[in-house]
Amino acid sequence: MLLPVAVQAAGTTPVKVTILLASNQGKDFDMDNDDYRDELIKLFAYSYYKQTNELRVELAQGKREIVPLGDDFELVLSLQRQEAERIYLQAVIRKGRQAHVDTVLSILKKGVVFVGGPETPSGTLIVVLETGM
Amino acid sequence: MLPDEKELVIRAKRGDQKAFRRLVEAYYEMVYAVAYGILSEREDTKDVAQEVFLKAYRQLKNFEGKSKFSTWLYRIAANAAIDQARKRRPVEPLDGVDGDEKKLSLAETLPDGASSPREEASEEERKALVKKALLQLSPEHRAVLVLREWDDMSYEEIAETLKIDIGTVMSRLHYARKKLGEVLGIELSGEDLK
Amino acid sequence: MKLSSYQAFKSAYRDTIEKELGDPSVRRAKKELIDAAFKPHSTGPYVMGICLVLLAFGFAGVYLFYPKIAAKKNTALEPAYEIVSTQKDLETLTEKITGETAQDVIRRPNIEVMRVSSKTGSTIVYQRLHEDTPITVVWVLTGGSVK
């Protein structure tokens, strides 16, 4: 689907970041939108999902972007490099010095990646990264 | 029609995006349904729905309010969907090119797993059958069909929406139903052809 | 399989459209259109006024507290993970796509997980196709639950 071209800083790659907390307390999709509803049902065994934030990050090559995730967790995104339509993206969910998840992804055009698993008092952290919007 | 539709349209014409946003929220499904009734393809329909509202926003200054806003929007939607359908490769009719061949109906050509020939199809099968049957019609015929069978519009309303004569509406509808009857192997009653 | 009458066709036709309208992807498309194309303008003299006030406070804050912030930054935590920047580090973990996605991958998959690690638990990677979009899950097992 073509979307109107949004103003975007030159040389940056946009990544949509949606932050969710999942748990088995309750039965609801408490999200601002219905994005990923189907996927969440198919992929995960939780009964309750709450969206805590959704934002768009513009990644420039070699520059790190830090997104607070709540409960002292942070998401660190960095664009390693780009080759034609494929991007190499590093995503780290960390708390202090500890990297709970550290992954490098190679994504061609449009893709959705669910990165998560760290436990917080409010639920299990799931970060949805979407590229190629 | 929205209770404050006239006010929203006036505000939107002045560039109030919030007002137009409300119109989109109210009419998106209506536009989508018309486009889908003509195209039967989700991705094409989404593209057309987007195109319709962007076009409507750009051309709102030309909307004089002589017809209802919904009628105007329906027209843009039907025309956009018809244009999109025309861009696609034409569907080969199932009854073949050679006029001497026995003309098979869609019901006879599709594999029949049912034990009884009169057994109703499962949901997915029905959906596939509907889609295949619709694609035997031209986009223009599908347009009158969706406005009549989905939106329950009168002949006059369809004529106004598509900017065609009532006579053309009636003949296109008659042809569309008859053709569907043939391809689906259905015997139409007089009531069906009204 | 047959539709027994024109009324049955009409009913099936209406059902088809009804169900299509109920699909989550249609709601998503609607929202995307509204959010992307028709976002309400947010400027106005009142908002501008608030921005100027906040800016003034910001400057005041920097002027008053900058020396303390600068001192704290020097002891900021170094990342506990390495930044991958060389080709040899990029070993592909997801060369084999299983199940329903396998037959759809002709060359390289859309998403490859080149590397995954964790200091807090075991990690798993899972991929599948959802409505023609590849979905990938990178998960650390500290008590989370993936189907």
JSON list of N, CA and C in Angstrom, two decimals, chain A residues 1 6 12-13 16 26 35 43 62 75-76 78 80 88 91 103 106 111 113 120 131-132:
[
{"chain": "A", "resi": 1, "resn": "MET", "atom": "N", "xyz": [0.84, -1.20, 0.00]},
{"chain": "A", "resi": 1, "resn": "MET", "atom": "CA", "xyz": [0.00, 0.00, 0.00]},
{"chain": "A", "resi": 1, "resn": "MET", "atom": "C", "xyz": [0.87, 1.24, 0.00]},
{"chain": "A", "resi": 6, "resn": "ALA", "atom": "N", "xyz": [6.02, 11.03, 3.71]},
{"chain": "A", "resi": 6, "resn": "ALA", "atom": "CA", "xyz": [6.16, 11.86, 4.90]},
{"chain": "A", "resi": 6, "resn": "ALA", "atom": "C", "xyz": [7.49, 12.58, 4.83]},
{"chain": "A", "resi": 12, "resn": "THR", "atom": "N", "xyz": [18.22, 9.01, 6.23]},
{"chain": "A", "resi": 12, "resn": "THR", "atom": "CA", "xyz": [17.82, 8.24, 7.41]},
{"chain": "A", "resi": 12, "resn": "THR", "atom": "C", "xyz": [16.83, 7.16, 7.00]},
{"chain": "A", "resi": 13, "resn": "THR", "atom": "N", "xyz": [16.76, 6.17, 7.85]},
{"chain": "A", "resi": 13, "resn": "THR", "atom": "CA", "xyz": [15.84, 5.05, 7.62]},
{"chain": "A", "resi": 13, "resn": "THR", "atom": "C", "xyz": [14.82, 5.05, 8.74]},
{"chain": "A", "resi": 16, "resn": "LYS", "atom": "N", "xyz": [9.49, 2.02, 12.77]},
{"chain": "A", "resi": 16, "resn": "LYS", "atom": "CA", "xyz": [8.39, 2.23, 13.72]},
{"chain": "A", "resi": 16, "resn": "LYS", "atom": "C", "xyz": [8.62, 1.32, 14.91]},
{"chain": "A", "resi": 26, "resn": "GLY", "atom": "N", "xyz": [-5.86, -10.71, 32.84]},
{"chain": "A", "resi": 26, "resn": "GLY", "atom": "CA", "xyz": [-6.92, -10.08, 32.05]},
{"chain": "A", "resi": 26, "resn": "GLY", "atom": "C", "xyz": [-6.98, -10.64, 30.64]},
{"chain": "A", "resi": 35, "resn": "ASP", "atom": "N", "xyz": [-3.04, -2.73, 15.39]},
{"chain": "A", "resi": 35, "resn": "ASP", "atom": "CA", "xyz": [-1.86, -3.28, 14.72]},
{"chain": "A", "resi": 35, "resn": "ASP", "atom": "C", "xyz": [-1.37, -4.51, 15.45]},
{"chain": "A", "resi": 43, "resn": "LEU", "atom": "N", "xyz": [1.25, -15.63, 17.57]},
{"chain": "A", "resi": 43, "resn": "LEU", "atom": "CA", "xyz": [2.62, -15.88, 18.00]},
{"chain": "A", "resi": 43, "resn": "LEU", "atom": "C", "xyz": [2.76, -16.18, 19.49]},
{"chain": "A", "resi": 62, "resn": "GLY", "atom": "N", "xyz": [25.44, 4.50, 11.61]},
{"chain": "A", "resi": 62, "resn": "GLY", "atom": "CA", "xyz": [26.49, 4.71, 12.60]},
{"chain": "A", "resi": 62, "resn": "GLY", "atom": "C", "xyz": [26.06, 5.46, 13.84]},
{"chain": "A", "resi": 75, "resn": "LEU", "atom": "N", "xyz": [15.74, 0.56, 24.75]},
{"chain": "A", "resi": 75, "resn": "LEU", "atom": "CA", "xyz": [15.99, -0.07, 23.46]},
{"chain": "A", "resi": 75, "resn": "LEU", "atom": "C", "xyz": [17.05, 0.78, 22.77]},
{"chain": "A", "resi": 76, "resn": "VAL", "atom": "N", "xyz": [18.10, 0.13, 22.34]},
{"chain": "A", "resi": 76, "resn": "VAL", "atom": "CA", "xyz": [19.13, 0.84, 21.61]},
{"chain": "A", "resi": 76, "resn": "VAL", "atom": "C", "xyz": [19.12, 0.33, 20.17]},
{"chain": "A", "resi": 78, "resn": "SER", "atom": "N", "xyz": [20.66, 0.78, 16.26]},
{"chain": "A", "resi": 78, "resn": "SER", "atom": "CA", "xyz": [21.66, 1.42, 15.42]},
{"chain": "A", "resi": 78, "resn": "SER", "atom": "C", "xyz": [21.65, 0.77, 14.04]},
{"chain": "A", "resi": 80, "resn": "GLN", "atom": "N", "xyz": [23.54, -0.37, 11.08]},
{"chain": "A", "resi": 80, "resn": "GLN", "atom": "CA", "xyz": [24.93, -0.73, 10.80]},
{"chain": "A", "resi": 80, "resn": "GLN", "atom": "C", "xyz": [25.32, -0.28, 9.40]},
{"chain": "A", "resi": 88, "resn": "TYR", "atom": "N", "xyz": [20.85, -3.26, 7.69]},
{"chain": "A", "resi": 88, "resn": "TYR", "atom": "CA", "xyz": [21.38, -4.09, 8.78]},
{"chain": "A", "resi": 88, "resn": "TYR", "atom": "C", "xyz": [21.20, -3.28, 10.06]},
{"chain": "A", "resi": 91, "resn": "ALA", "atom": "N", "xyz": [19.56, -4.18, 17.34]},
{"chain": "A", "resi": 91, "resn": "ALA", "atom": "CA", "xyz": [18.58, -3.81, 18.37]},
{"chain": "A", "resi": 91, "resn": "ALA", "atom": "C", "xyz": [19.00, -4.47, 19.68]},
{"chain": "A", "resi": 103, "resn": "THR", "atom": "N", "xyz": [20.52, -8.23, 19.19]},
{"chain": "A", "resi": 103, "resn": "THR", "atom": "CA", "xyz": [20.35, -8.92, 17.92]},
{"chain": "A", "resi": 103, "resn": "THR", "atom": "C", "xyz": [20.71, -8.02, 16.76]},
{"chain": "A", "resi": 106, "resn": "SER", "atom": "N", "xyz": [19.01, -8.36, 9.38]},
{"chain": "A", "resi": 106, "resn": "SER", "atom": "CA", "xyz": [19.13, -7.88, 8.00]},
{"chain": "A", "resi": 106, "resn": "SER", "atom": "C", "xyz": [17.72, -7.89, 7.42]},
{"chain": "A", "resi": 111, "resn": "GLY", "atom": "N", "xyz": [9.34, -5.16, 6.81]},
{"chain": "A", "resi": 111, "resn": "GLY", "atom": "CA", "xyz": [9.46, -6.30, 7.72]},
{"chain": "A", "resi": 111, "resn": "GLY", "atom": "C", "xyz": [8.99, -5.94, 9.10]},
{"chain": "A", "resi": 113, "resn": "VAL", "atom": "N", "xyz": [9.45, -7.22, 13.12]},
{"chain": "A", "resi": 113, "resn": "VAL", "atom": "CA", "xyz": [10.22, -8.08, 14.02]},
{"chain": "A", "resi": 113, "resn": "VAL", "atom": "C", "xyz": [9.73, -7.83, 15.43]},
{"chain": "A", "resi": 120, "resn": "THR", "atom": "N", "xyz": [9.13, -7.43, 33.37]},
{"chain": "A", "resi": 120, "resn": "THR", "atom": "CA", "xyz": [9.04, -6.23, 34.19]},
{"chain": "A", "resi": 120, "resn": "THR", "atom": "C", "xyz": [7.91, -6.46, 35.19]},
{"chain": "A", "resi": 131, "resn": "THR", "atom": "N", "xyz": [9.79, -1.94, 9.62]},
{"chain": "A", "resi": 131, "resn": "THR", "atom": "CA", "xyz": [10.54, -1.16, 8.64]},
{"chain": "A", "resi": 131, "resn": "THR", "atom": "C", "xyz": [9.81, -1.17, 7.29]},
{"chain": "A", "resi": 132, "resn": "GLY", "atom": "N", "xyz": [10.22, -0.27, 6.44]},
{"chain": "A", "resi": 132, "resn": "GLY", "atom": "CA", "xyz": [9.68, -0.26, 5.08]},
{"chain": "A", "resi": 132, "resn": "GLY", "atom": "C", "xyz": [8.27, 0.28, 5.01]}
]
